[in-house]
mmCIF file of C-alpha atoms in Angstrom:
data_model
loop_
_atom_site.group_PDB
_atom_site.id
_atom_site.type_symbol
_atom_site.label_atom_id
_atom_site.label_comp_id
_atom_site.label_asym_id
_atom_site.label_seq_id
_atom_site.Cartn_x
_atom_site.Cartn_y
_atom_site.Cartn_z
ATOM 1 C CA UNK H 101 91.113 84.029 143.201
ATOM 2 C CA UNK H 102 91.895 83.026 146.795
ATOM 3 C CA UNK H 103 94.484 85.045 148.667
ATOM 4 C CA UNK H 104 95.519 85.195 152.271
ATOM 5 C CA UNK H 105 94.370 88.088 154.438
ATOM 6 C CA UNK H 106 96.348 91.318 154.117
ATOM 7 C CA UNK H 107 98.931 91.879 156.811
ATOM 8 C CA UNK H 108 98.803 94.945 159.022
ATOM 9 C CA UNK H 109 101.760 96.360 157.113
ATOM 10 C CA UNK H 110 100.065 96.049 153.750
ATOM 11 C CA UNK H 111 96.338 96.492 154.433
ATOM 12 C CA UNK H 112 96.517 100.252 153.785
ATOM 13 C CA UNK H 113 98.984 100.019 150.907
ATOM 14 C CA UNK H 114 98.264 100.270 147.221
ATOM 15 C CA UNK H 115 99.169 97.842 144.458
ATOM 16 C CA UNK H 116 100.237 98.683 140.923
ATOM 17 C CA UNK H 117 99.530 96.619 137.824
ATOM 18 C CA UNK H 118 101.152 97.256 134.445
ATOM 19 C CA UNK H 119 100.363 95.841 131.005
ATOM 20 C CA UNK H 120 102.938 96.526 128.283
ATOM 21 C CA UNK H 121 101.900 95.489 124.801
ATOM 22 C CA UNK H 122 102.006 96.406 121.160
ATOM 23 C CA UNK H 123 99.538 99.270 121.558
ATOM 24 C CA UNK H 124 101.240 100.931 124.502
ATOM 25 C CA UNK H 125 101.543 100.831 128.281
ATOM 26 C CA UNK H 126 98.563 100.641 130.641
ATOM 27 C CA UNK H 127 98.920 101.222 134.382
ATOM 28 C CA UNK H 128 96.352 100.597 137.116
ATOM 29 C CA UNK H 129 96.440 101.502 140.799
ATOM 30 C CA UNK H 130 94.380 99.436 143.237
ATOM 31 C CA UNK H 131 94.059 98.681 146.929
ATOM 32 C CA UNK H 132 95.356 95.529 148.562
ATOM 33 C CA UNK H 133 91.972 94.785 150.116
ATOM 34 C CA UNK H 134 89.683 95.861 147.242
ATOM 35 C CA UNK H 135 89.277 94.015 143.952
ATOM 36 C CA UNK H 136 89.654 95.964 140.716
ATOM 37 C CA UNK H 137 91.442 99.207 139.811
ATOM 38 C CA UNK H 138 90.872 102.567 141.489
ATOM 39 C CA UNK H 139 92.565 104.646 138.786
ATOM 40 C CA UNK H 140 94.158 103.841 135.441
ATOM 41 C CA UNK H 141 96.514 105.606 133.048
ATOM 42 C CA UNK H 142 97.416 104.901 129.424
ATOM 43 C CA UNK H 143 100.724 105.613 127.687
ATOM 44 C CA UNK H 144 100.082 105.242 123.975
ATOM 45 C CA UNK H 145 103.711 104.651 122.923
ATOM 46 C CA UNK H 146 104.748 100.970 122.884
ATOM 47 C CA UNK H 147 107.906 100.146 124.815
ATOM 48 C CA UNK H 148 110.855 99.782 122.460
ATOM 49 C CA UNK H 149 112.575 96.481 121.783
ATOM 50 C CA UNK H 150 116.311 96.728 121.117
ATOM 51 C CA UNK H 151 119.092 94.307 120.246
ATOM 52 C CA UNK H 152 119.455 93.366 123.918
ATOM 53 C CA UNK H 153 115.719 92.882 124.473
ATOM 54 C CA UNK H 154 112.909 95.061 125.806
ATOM 55 C CA UNK H 155 114.215 98.542 126.672
ATOM 56 C CA UNK H 156 113.941 98.849 130.467
ATOM 57 C CA UNK H 157 114.810 102.567 130.443
ATOM 58 C CA UNK H 158 112.039 103.337 127.953
ATOM 59 C CA UNK H 159 109.532 101.435 130.080
ATOM 60 C CA UNK H 160 110.587 103.386 133.160
ATOM 61 C CA UNK H 161 110.328 106.701 131.285
ATOM 62 C CA UNK H 162 106.639 106.007 130.821
ATOM 63 C CA UNK H 163 105.805 104.051 133.964
ATOM 64 C CA UNK H 164 107.254 106.328 136.646
ATOM 65 C CA UNK H 165 105.378 109.526 135.677
ATOM 66 C CA UNK H 166 102.159 107.520 135.275
ATOM 67 C CA UNK H 167 102.619 105.900 138.695
ATOM 68 C CA UNK H 168 103.340 109.278 140.299
ATOM 69 C CA UNK H 169 100.183 110.755 138.793
ATOM 70 C CA UNK H 170 98.072 107.821 139.997
ATOM 71 C CA UNK H 171 99.540 108.055 143.502
ATOM 72 C CA UNK H 172 98.798 111.771 143.551
ATOM 73 C CA UNK H 173 95.189 111.070 142.630
ATOM 74 C CA UNK H 174 94.977 108.440 145.360
ATOM 75 C CA UNK H 175 96.437 110.862 147.901
ATOM 76 C CA UNK H 176 93.817 113.417 146.959
ATOM 77 C CA UNK H 177 91.110 110.884 147.763
ATOM 78 C CA UNK H 178 92.385 110.351 151.331
ATOM 79 C CA UNK H 179 93.344 113.770 152.777
ATOM 80 C CA UNK H 180 95.140 113.724 156.105
ATOM 81 C CA UNK H 181 96.120 110.052 155.849
ATOM 82 C CA UNK H 182 99.695 110.590 154.666
ATOM 83 C CA UNK H 183 101.256 109.780 151.307
ATOM 84 C CA UNK H 184 99.992 106.820 149.297
ATOM 85 C CA UNK H 185 102.390 103.852 149.383
ATOM 86 C CA UNK H 186 102.784 101.051 146.840
ATOM 87 C CA UNK H 187 103.104 97.742 148.647
ATOM 88 C CA UNK H 188 103.573 95.535 145.599
ATOM 89 C CA UNK H 189 103.744 95.749 141.834
ATOM 90 C CA UNK H 190 103.326 93.404 138.870
ATOM 91 C CA UNK H 191 104.326 94.067 135.265
ATOM 92 C CA UNK H 192 103.132 91.939 132.383
ATOM 93 C CA UNK H 193 104.942 92.518 129.101
ATOM 94 C CA UNK H 194 104.675 91.090 125.622
ATOM 95 C CA UNK H 195 107.956 89.320 124.876
ATOM 96 C CA UNK H 196 108.954 89.056 128.543
ATOM 97 C CA UNK H 197 109.733 85.331 128.321
ATOM 98 C CA UNK H 198 112.236 85.661 125.476
ATOM 99 C CA UNK H 199 113.201 89.362 125.443
ATOM 100 C CA UNK H 200 112.844 90.353 129.097
ATOM 101 C CA UNK H 201 116.422 89.910 130.323
ATOM 102 C CA UNK H 202 117.049 93.646 130.708
ATOM 103 C CA UNK H 203 113.727 94.137 132.485
ATOM 104 C CA UNK H 204 114.534 91.435 135.031
ATOM 105 C CA UNK H 205 118.054 92.802 135.532
ATOM 106 C CA UNK H 206 117.224 96.505 135.768
ATOM 107 C CA UNK H 207 113.643 97.026 136.918
ATOM 108 C CA UNK H 208 113.710 95.615 140.485
ATOM 109 C CA UNK H 209 116.451 97.976 141.658
ATOM 110 C CA UNK H 210 115.107 100.964 139.740
ATOM 111 C CA UNK H 211 111.551 100.526 140.991
ATOM 112 C CA UNK H 212 112.682 99.945 144.567
ATOM 113 C CA UNK H 213 114.652 103.191 144.413
ATOM 114 C CA UNK H 214 111.948 105.248 142.697
ATOM 115 C CA UNK H 215 108.785 103.896 144.312
ATOM 116 C CA UNK H 216 110.037 102.148 147.435
ATOM 117 C CA UNK H 217 108.437 98.873 146.343
ATOM 118 C CA UNK H 218 110.279 95.625 147.009
ATOM 119 C CA UNK H 219 107.599 93.064 146.269
ATOM 120 C CA UNK H 220 107.258 92.778 142.545
ATOM 121 C CA UNK H 221 106.585 90.291 139.778
ATOM 122 C CA UNK H 222 107.702 90.518 136.143
ATOM 123 C CA UNK H 223 105.522 88.295 133.991
ATOM 124 C CA UNK H 224 104.966 87.298 130.406
ATOM 125 C CA UNK H 225 101.764 88.838 129.096
ATOM 126 C CA UNK H 226 100.331 85.330 128.714
ATOM 127 C CA UNK H 227 100.703 84.891 132.482
ATOM 128 C CA UNK H 228 98.870 88.136 133.263
ATOM 129 C CA UNK H 229 96.238 87.113 130.697
ATOM 130 C CA UNK H 230 95.894 83.836 132.602
ATOM 131 C CA UNK H 231 95.572 85.608 135.962
ATOM 132 C CA UNK H 232 92.992 87.976 134.532
ATOM 133 C CA UNK H 233 90.890 85.285 132.881
ATOM 134 C CA UNK H 234 91.263 82.286 135.221
ATOM 135 C CA UNK H 235 92.707 83.665 138.454
ATOM 136 C CA UNK H 236 94.777 81.318 140.574
ATOM 137 C CA UNK H 237 92.932 78.102 139.741
ATOM 138 C CA UNK H 238 94.261 75.248 137.578
ATOM 139 C CA UNK H 239 93.177 75.638 133.981
ATOM 140 C CA UNK H 240 94.208 77.071 130.650
ATOM 141 C CA UNK H 241 93.944 80.309 128.755
ATOM 142 C CA UNK H 242 94.124 81.075 125.054
ATOM 143 C CA UNK H 243 95.179 84.670 124.444
ATOM 144 C CA UNK H 244 94.308 85.653 120.899
ATOM 145 C CA UNK H 245 94.962 88.892 119.063
ATOM 146 C CA UNK H 246 97.361 89.515 116.220
ATOM 147 C CA UNK H 247 99.160 86.402 117.462
ATOM 148 C CA UNK H 248 98.046 83.499 119.611
ATOM 149 C CA UNK H 249 99.426 81.680 122.626
ATOM 150 C CA UNK H 250 98.008 79.065 124.997
ATOM 151 C CA UNK H 251 99.116 78.712 128.596
ATOM 152 C CA UNK H 252 98.012 76.209 131.211
ATOM 153 C CA UNK H 253 98.978 75.218 134.727
ATOM 154 C CA UNK H 254 98.155 72.721 137.444
ATOM 155 C CA UNK H 255 99.748 75.256 139.865
ATOM 156 C CA UNK H 256 103.020 73.320 139.931
ATOM 157 C CA UNK H 257 104.342 74.181 136.447
ATOM 158 C CA UNK H 258 103.407 76.103 133.311
ATOM 159 C CA UNK H 259 102.628 74.464 129.984
ATOM 160 C CA UNK H 260 102.881 76.631 126.890
ATOM 161 C CA UNK H 261 101.814 76.045 123.294
ATOM 162 C CA UNK H 262 102.417 78.309 120.302
ATOM 163 C CA UNK H 263 103.078 82.031 120.567
ATOM 164 C CA UNK H 264 106.013 81.550 118.178
ATOM 165 C CA UNK H 265 105.229 84.472 115.875
ATOM 166 C CA UNK H 266 103.533 84.711 112.508
ATOM 167 C CA UNK H 267 106.306 82.927 110.598
ATOM 168 C CA UNK H 268 106.619 79.898 112.875
ATOM 169 C CA UNK H 269 103.212 79.636 114.506
ATOM 170 C CA UNK H 270 100.489 81.780 116.088
ATOM 171 C CA UNK H 271 98.171 79.353 114.307
ATOM 172 C CA UNK H 272 94.582 80.532 114.300
ATOM 173 C CA UNK H 273 95.490 84.046 115.428
ATOM 174 C CA UNK H 274 94.536 87.290 113.724
ATOM 175 C CA UNK H 275 97.559 87.410 111.430
ATOM 176 C CA UNK H 276 97.024 83.746 110.486
ATOM 177 C CA UNK H 277 93.358 84.366 109.609
ATOM 178 C CA UNK H 278 94.181 87.548 107.703
ATOM 179 C CA UNK H 279 96.950 85.870 105.708
ATOM 180 C CA UNK H 280 94.688 82.940 104.826
ATOM 181 C CA UNK H 281 92.001 85.360 103.696
ATOM 182 C CA UNK H 282 94.406 87.326 101.541
ATOM 183 C CA UNK H 283 95.757 84.129 100.013
ATOM 184 C CA UNK H 284 92.200 83.080 99.073
ATOM 185 C CA UNK H 285 91.672 86.520 97.562
ATOM 186 C CA UNK H 286 94.840 86.215 95.472
ATOM 187 C CA UNK H 287 93.749 82.751 94.305
ATOM 188 C CA UNK H 288 90.513 84.288 93.045
ATOM 189 C CA UNK H 289 92.510 87.037 91.360
ATOM 190 C CA UNK H 290 94.600 84.407 89.534
ATOM 191 C CA UNK H 291 91.687 82.101 88.742
ATOM 192 C CA UNK H 292 93.085 79.266 90.866
ATOM 193 C CA UNK H 293 91.062 76.749 92.871
ATOM 194 C CA UNK H 294 90.204 77.698 96.447
ATOM 195 C CA UNK H 295 89.751 81.365 95.697
ATOM 196 C CA UNK H 296 87.074 83.673 97.075
ATOM 197 C CA UNK H 297 85.547 86.441 95.004
ATOM 198 C CA UNK H 298 84.083 87.970 98.165
ATOM 199 C CA UNK H 299 87.494 88.192 99.821
ATOM 200 C CA UNK H 300 89.028 89.569 96.630
ATOM 201 C CA UNK H 301 86.436 92.347 96.672
ATOM 202 C CA UNK H 302 87.370 93.140 100.293
ATOM 203 C CA UNK H 303 91.071 93.116 99.374
ATOM 204 C CA UNK H 304 90.378 95.744 96.688
ATOM 205 C CA UNK H 305 88.362 97.835 99.150
ATOM 206 C CA UNK H 306 90.993 97.729 101.887
ATOM 207 C CA UNK H 307 94.333 97.636 100.048
ATOM 208 C CA UNK H 308 93.615 98.604 96.448
ATOM 209 C CA UNK H 309 94.549 96.550 93.355
ATOM 210 C CA UNK H 310 95.624 92.989 94.134
ATOM 211 C CA UNK H 311 98.816 93.345 92.083
ATOM 212 C CA UNK H 312 100.011 96.046 94.459
ATOM 213 C CA UNK H 313 99.554 94.022 97.649
ATOM 214 C CA UNK H 314 103.061 92.471 97.750
ATOM 215 C CA UNK H 315 104.646 95.903 97.452
ATOM 216 C CA UNK H 316 102.465 97.192 100.286
ATOM 217 C CA UNK H 317 103.004 94.198 102.550
ATOM 218 C CA UNK H 318 106.534 92.852 102.222
ATOM 219 C CA UNK H 319 108.526 96.021 103.061
ATOM 220 C CA UNK H 320 106.508 96.620 106.241
ATOM 221 C CA UNK H 321 108.085 95.930 109.614
ATOM 222 C CA UNK H 322 104.591 95.530 111.083
ATOM 223 C CA UNK H 323 103.474 92.782 108.711
ATOM 224 C CA UNK H 324 101.682 90.746 111.414
ATOM 225 C CA UNK H 325 99.474 93.727 112.281
ATOM 226 C CA UNK H 326 98.751 94.407 108.594
ATOM 227 C CA UNK H 327 97.799 90.766 108.049
ATOM 228 C CA UNK H 328 95.634 90.772 111.166
ATOM 229 C CA UNK H 329 93.814 93.879 109.959
ATOM 230 C CA UNK H 330 92.208 91.686 107.281
ATOM 231 C CA UNK H 331 90.849 89.137 109.791
ATOM 232 C CA UNK H 332 87.648 91.170 110.428
ATOM 233 C CA UNK H 333 87.044 91.139 106.663
ATOM 234 C CA UNK H 334 87.248 87.345 106.671
ATOM 235 C CA UNK H 335 84.802 87.224 109.571
ATOM 236 C CA UNK H 336 82.420 89.632 107.807
ATOM 237 C CA UNK H 337 82.368 87.392 104.710
ATOM 238 C CA UNK H 338 82.015 84.106 106.588
ATOM 239 C CA UNK H 339 78.218 84.178 106.761
ATOM 240 C CA UNK H 340 77.797 84.033 102.984
ATOM 241 C CA UNK H 341 81.165 82.774 101.699
ATOM 242 C CA UNK H 342 82.174 79.167 102.263
ATOM 243 C CA UNK H 343 85.884 79.850 101.767
ATOM 244 C CA UNK H 344 85.880 82.514 104.509
ATOM 245 C CA UNK H 345 83.828 80.249 106.786
ATOM 246 C CA UNK H 346 86.294 77.425 106.155
ATOM 247 C CA UNK H 347 89.201 79.661 107.184
ATOM 248 C CA UNK H 348 87.516 80.374 110.517
ATOM 249 C CA UNK H 349 86.750 76.672 111.034
ATOM 250 C CA UNK H 350 90.390 75.769 110.432
ATOM 251 C CA UNK H 351 91.507 78.565 112.757
ATOM 252 C CA UNK H 352 89.207 77.200 115.464
ATOM 253 C CA UNK H 353 90.649 73.709 115.071
ATOM 254 C CA UNK H 354 94.201 75.016 115.420
ATOM 255 C CA UNK H 355 93.266 77.080 118.470
ATOM 256 C CA UNK H 356 91.681 74.011 120.076
ATOM 257 C CA UNK H 357 94.840 71.991 119.413
ATOM 258 C CA UNK H 358 96.935 74.598 121.242
ATOM 259 C CA UNK H 359 94.492 74.667 124.141
ATOM 260 C CA UNK H 360 94.424 70.874 124.403
ATOM 261 C CA UNK H 361 98.222 70.793 124.583
ATOM 262 C CA UNK H 362 98.262 72.848 127.799
ATOM 263 C CA UNK H 363 95.187 71.605 129.680
ATOM 264 C CA UNK H 364 96.221 70.196 133.064
ATOM 265 C CA UNK H 365 95.000 66.634 133.409
ATOM 266 C CA UNK H 366 95.326 65.980 137.130
ATOM 267 C CA UNK H 367 92.047 66.456 138.978
ATOM 268 C CA UNK H 368 90.246 67.836 135.941
ATOM 269 C CA UNK H 369 87.202 65.602 136.340
ATOM 270 C CA UNK H 370 87.007 66.209 140.091
ATOM 271 C CA UNK H 371 87.046 69.965 139.534
ATOM 272 C CA UNK H 372 84.306 69.865 136.920
ATOM 273 C CA UNK H 373 86.603 69.797 133.922
ATOM 274 C CA UNK H 374 89.546 71.822 132.704
ATOM 275 C CA UNK H 375 88.518 75.452 132.289
ATOM 276 C CA UNK H 376 89.786 76.932 129.032
ATOM 277 C CA UNK H 377 89.318 80.707 129.014
ATOM 278 C CA UNK H 378 89.368 82.525 125.679
ATOM 279 C CA UNK H 379 90.623 86.072 126.013
ATOM 280 C CA UNK H 380 91.745 88.832 123.680
ATOM 281 C CA UNK H 381 90.315 90.814 120.797
ATOM 282 C CA UNK H 382 90.459 87.864 118.382
ATOM 283 C CA UNK H 383 87.451 86.237 120.016
ATOM 284 C CA UNK H 384 85.228 89.223 119.318
ATOM 285 C CA UNK H 385 84.724 87.443 115.988
ATOM 286 C CA UNK H 386 82.226 85.373 117.964
ATOM 287 C CA UNK H 387 80.521 82.072 117.223
ATOM 288 C CA UNK H 388 81.931 81.521 113.697
ATOM 289 C CA UNK H 389 85.331 81.115 115.403
ATOM 290 C CA UNK H 390 84.417 80.080 118.959
ATOM 291 C CA UNK H 391 82.017 77.362 117.789
ATOM 292 C CA UNK H 392 84.717 75.356 115.988
ATOM 293 C CA UNK H 393 87.056 75.848 118.973
ATOM 294 C CA UNK H 394 84.427 74.405 121.294
ATOM 295 C CA UNK H 395 83.622 71.471 118.987
ATOM 296 C CA UNK H 396 87.229 70.439 118.371
ATOM 297 C CA UNK H 397 88.234 70.865 122.006
ATOM 298 C CA UNK H 398 85.318 68.666 123.088
ATOM 299 C CA UNK H 399 86.738 65.972 120.808
ATOM 300 C CA UNK H 400 90.318 66.376 122.015
ATOM 301 C CA UNK H 401 89.655 66.995 125.738
ATOM 302 C CA UNK H 402 86.132 65.874 126.665
ATOM 303 C CA UNK H 403 86.471 67.337 130.174
ATOM 304 C CA UNK H 404 87.279 70.842 128.895
ATOM 305 C CA UNK H 405 84.916 73.752 129.597
ATOM 306 C CA UNK H 406 85.282 76.737 127.286
ATOM 307 C CA UNK H 407 84.643 80.100 128.931
ATOM 308 C CA UNK H 408 85.106 83.685 127.843
ATOM 309 C CA UNK H 409 87.664 85.381 130.052
ATOM 310 C CA UNK H 410 86.227 88.469 131.745
ATOM 311 C CA UNK H 411 89.486 89.926 133.032
ATOM 312 C CA UNK H 412 92.185 91.269 130.743
ATOM 313 C CA UNK H 413 95.991 91.239 131.273
ATOM 314 C CA UNK H 414 95.858 94.524 133.221
ATOM 315 C CA UNK H 415 93.340 92.955 135.589
ATOM 316 C CA UNK H 416 95.672 89.968 135.837
ATOM 317 C CA UNK H 417 98.663 92.160 136.702
ATOM 318 C CA UNK H 418 96.668 93.783 139.502
ATOM 319 C CA UNK H 419 95.602 90.369 140.788
ATOM 320 C CA UNK H 420 99.193 89.152 140.871
ATOM 321 C CA UNK H 421 100.309 92.321 142.683
ATOM 322 C CA UNK H 422 97.491 91.933 145.209
ATOM 323 C CA UNK H 423 98.365 88.279 145.805
ATOM 324 C CA UNK H 424 101.997 89.241 146.356
ATOM 325 C CA UNK H 425 100.990 91.793 148.971
ATOM 326 C CA UNK H 426 98.920 89.152 150.763
ATOM 327 C CA UNK H 427 101.634 86.456 150.588
ATOM 328 C CA UNK H 428 99.083 84.477 148.590
ATOM 329 C CA UNK H 429 100.578 84.067 145.116
ATOM 330 C CA UNK H 430 99.844 80.470 144.067
ATOM 331 C CA UNK H 431 100.753 80.713 140.370
ATOM 332 C CA UNK H 432 104.062 78.951 139.648
ATOM 333 C CA UNK H 433 107.160 81.105 139.786
ATOM 334 C CA UNK H 434 109.441 80.753 136.791
ATOM 335 C CA UNK H 435 112.686 82.536 135.813
ATOM 336 C CA UNK H 436 111.219 83.982 132.615
ATOM 337 C CA UNK H 437 107.440 83.431 132.715
ATOM 338 C CA UNK H 438 106.774 84.729 136.246
ATOM 339 C CA UNK H 439 109.858 86.194 137.901
ATOM 340 C CA UNK H 440 109.074 87.165 141.498
ATOM 341 C CA UNK H 441 111.172 89.329 143.779
ATOM 342 C CA UNK H 442 110.061 89.830 147.374
ATOM 343 C CA UNK H 443 112.089 91.786 149.871
ATOM 344 C CA UNK H 444 115.025 91.968 147.488
ATOM 345 C CA UNK H 445 115.298 88.193 147.058
ATOM 346 C CA UNK H 446 114.409 86.860 143.594
ATOM 347 C CA UNK H 447 112.420 83.650 143.475
ATOM 348 C CA UNK H 448 112.393 81.483 140.383
ATOM 349 C CA UNK H 449 112.654 78.037 141.889
ATOM 350 C CA UNK H 450 109.070 77.373 142.946
ATOM 351 C CA UNK H 451 107.342 75.423 140.187
ATOM 352 C CA UNK H 452 110.026 76.525 137.787
ATOM 353 C CA UNK H 453 109.326 73.949 135.085
ATOM 354 C CA UNK H 454 107.745 75.000 131.824
ATOM 355 C CA UNK H 455 106.781 72.606 129.051
ATOM 356 C CA UNK H 456 107.631 74.724 126.034
ATOM 357 C CA UNK H 457 111.281 74.209 125.202
ATOM 358 C CA UNK H 458 112.425 77.470 126.799
ATOM 359 C CA UNK H 459 115.664 77.492 128.776
#
């Protein structure tokens, strides 16, 4: 990622990156002029989502003590140099694009008052995943876990595909694979075509009798996570079971379709092809899933180059915070995808388009 040089005012400051997801809150403290985190903290409780969106107060309850502890550690590493100061901050949150209204309304003022920071970015977790995996270059990222979303940019606008949840989309994601595997298991239980005895055996091992699965699954509020928990079982069976292997092939095709929809076209050939970074726990499944993604994407976008993203969303949040401190943030600002506030003035007009039907 290419940033400008740090200014005299910010070269000694720290930056804070935050990743808020379904498994909790992660916070990293870094230096403006040094890549990577110095110290990290983990808050295991996920931030609540309420009727009005993501609960800003609950996020602050966890973030502020964690930030104070990290700053105290940093101060202990530099005795006699005065208190550690946060020059900029970036928060990436799952649901930010559609449920982040309260965060955008409440966090800038609260964080300025509590931490003295006035340069901050509030981003969708797909944006921090992009920054972590690709940096500030044109390209695309597929973030796969329980769900799945693709995001691409030519650095003038964002293009988004999928990420619509397990009922409307997330095609090829962990919940999609797990549901397909459980359906194949139930087909075998019934004696219908398309069933898999291997997957039925794994259903029994994981959930108990097949007849009891609806009662275990349907009342749960965390159904996507329960469905996704069966995806590793599908992957484990894929080497010897054609039905399981077929599920992973179909998942790969759907993932490639989402990636192709967001690949920036302009200058792709000149830059050596559109980089498509795969990031997230889903791709630990490995070649049985990644191979079909690569094959289908080569058919849809011959210039595409599939890579495995090395930086996670927390790394991306730190990179965005560092770029803000250096006045070098090149990723497109957007009112809901990447909301930037610098010096008390919000910026959502630079590259504010997004090709995903959002307002």
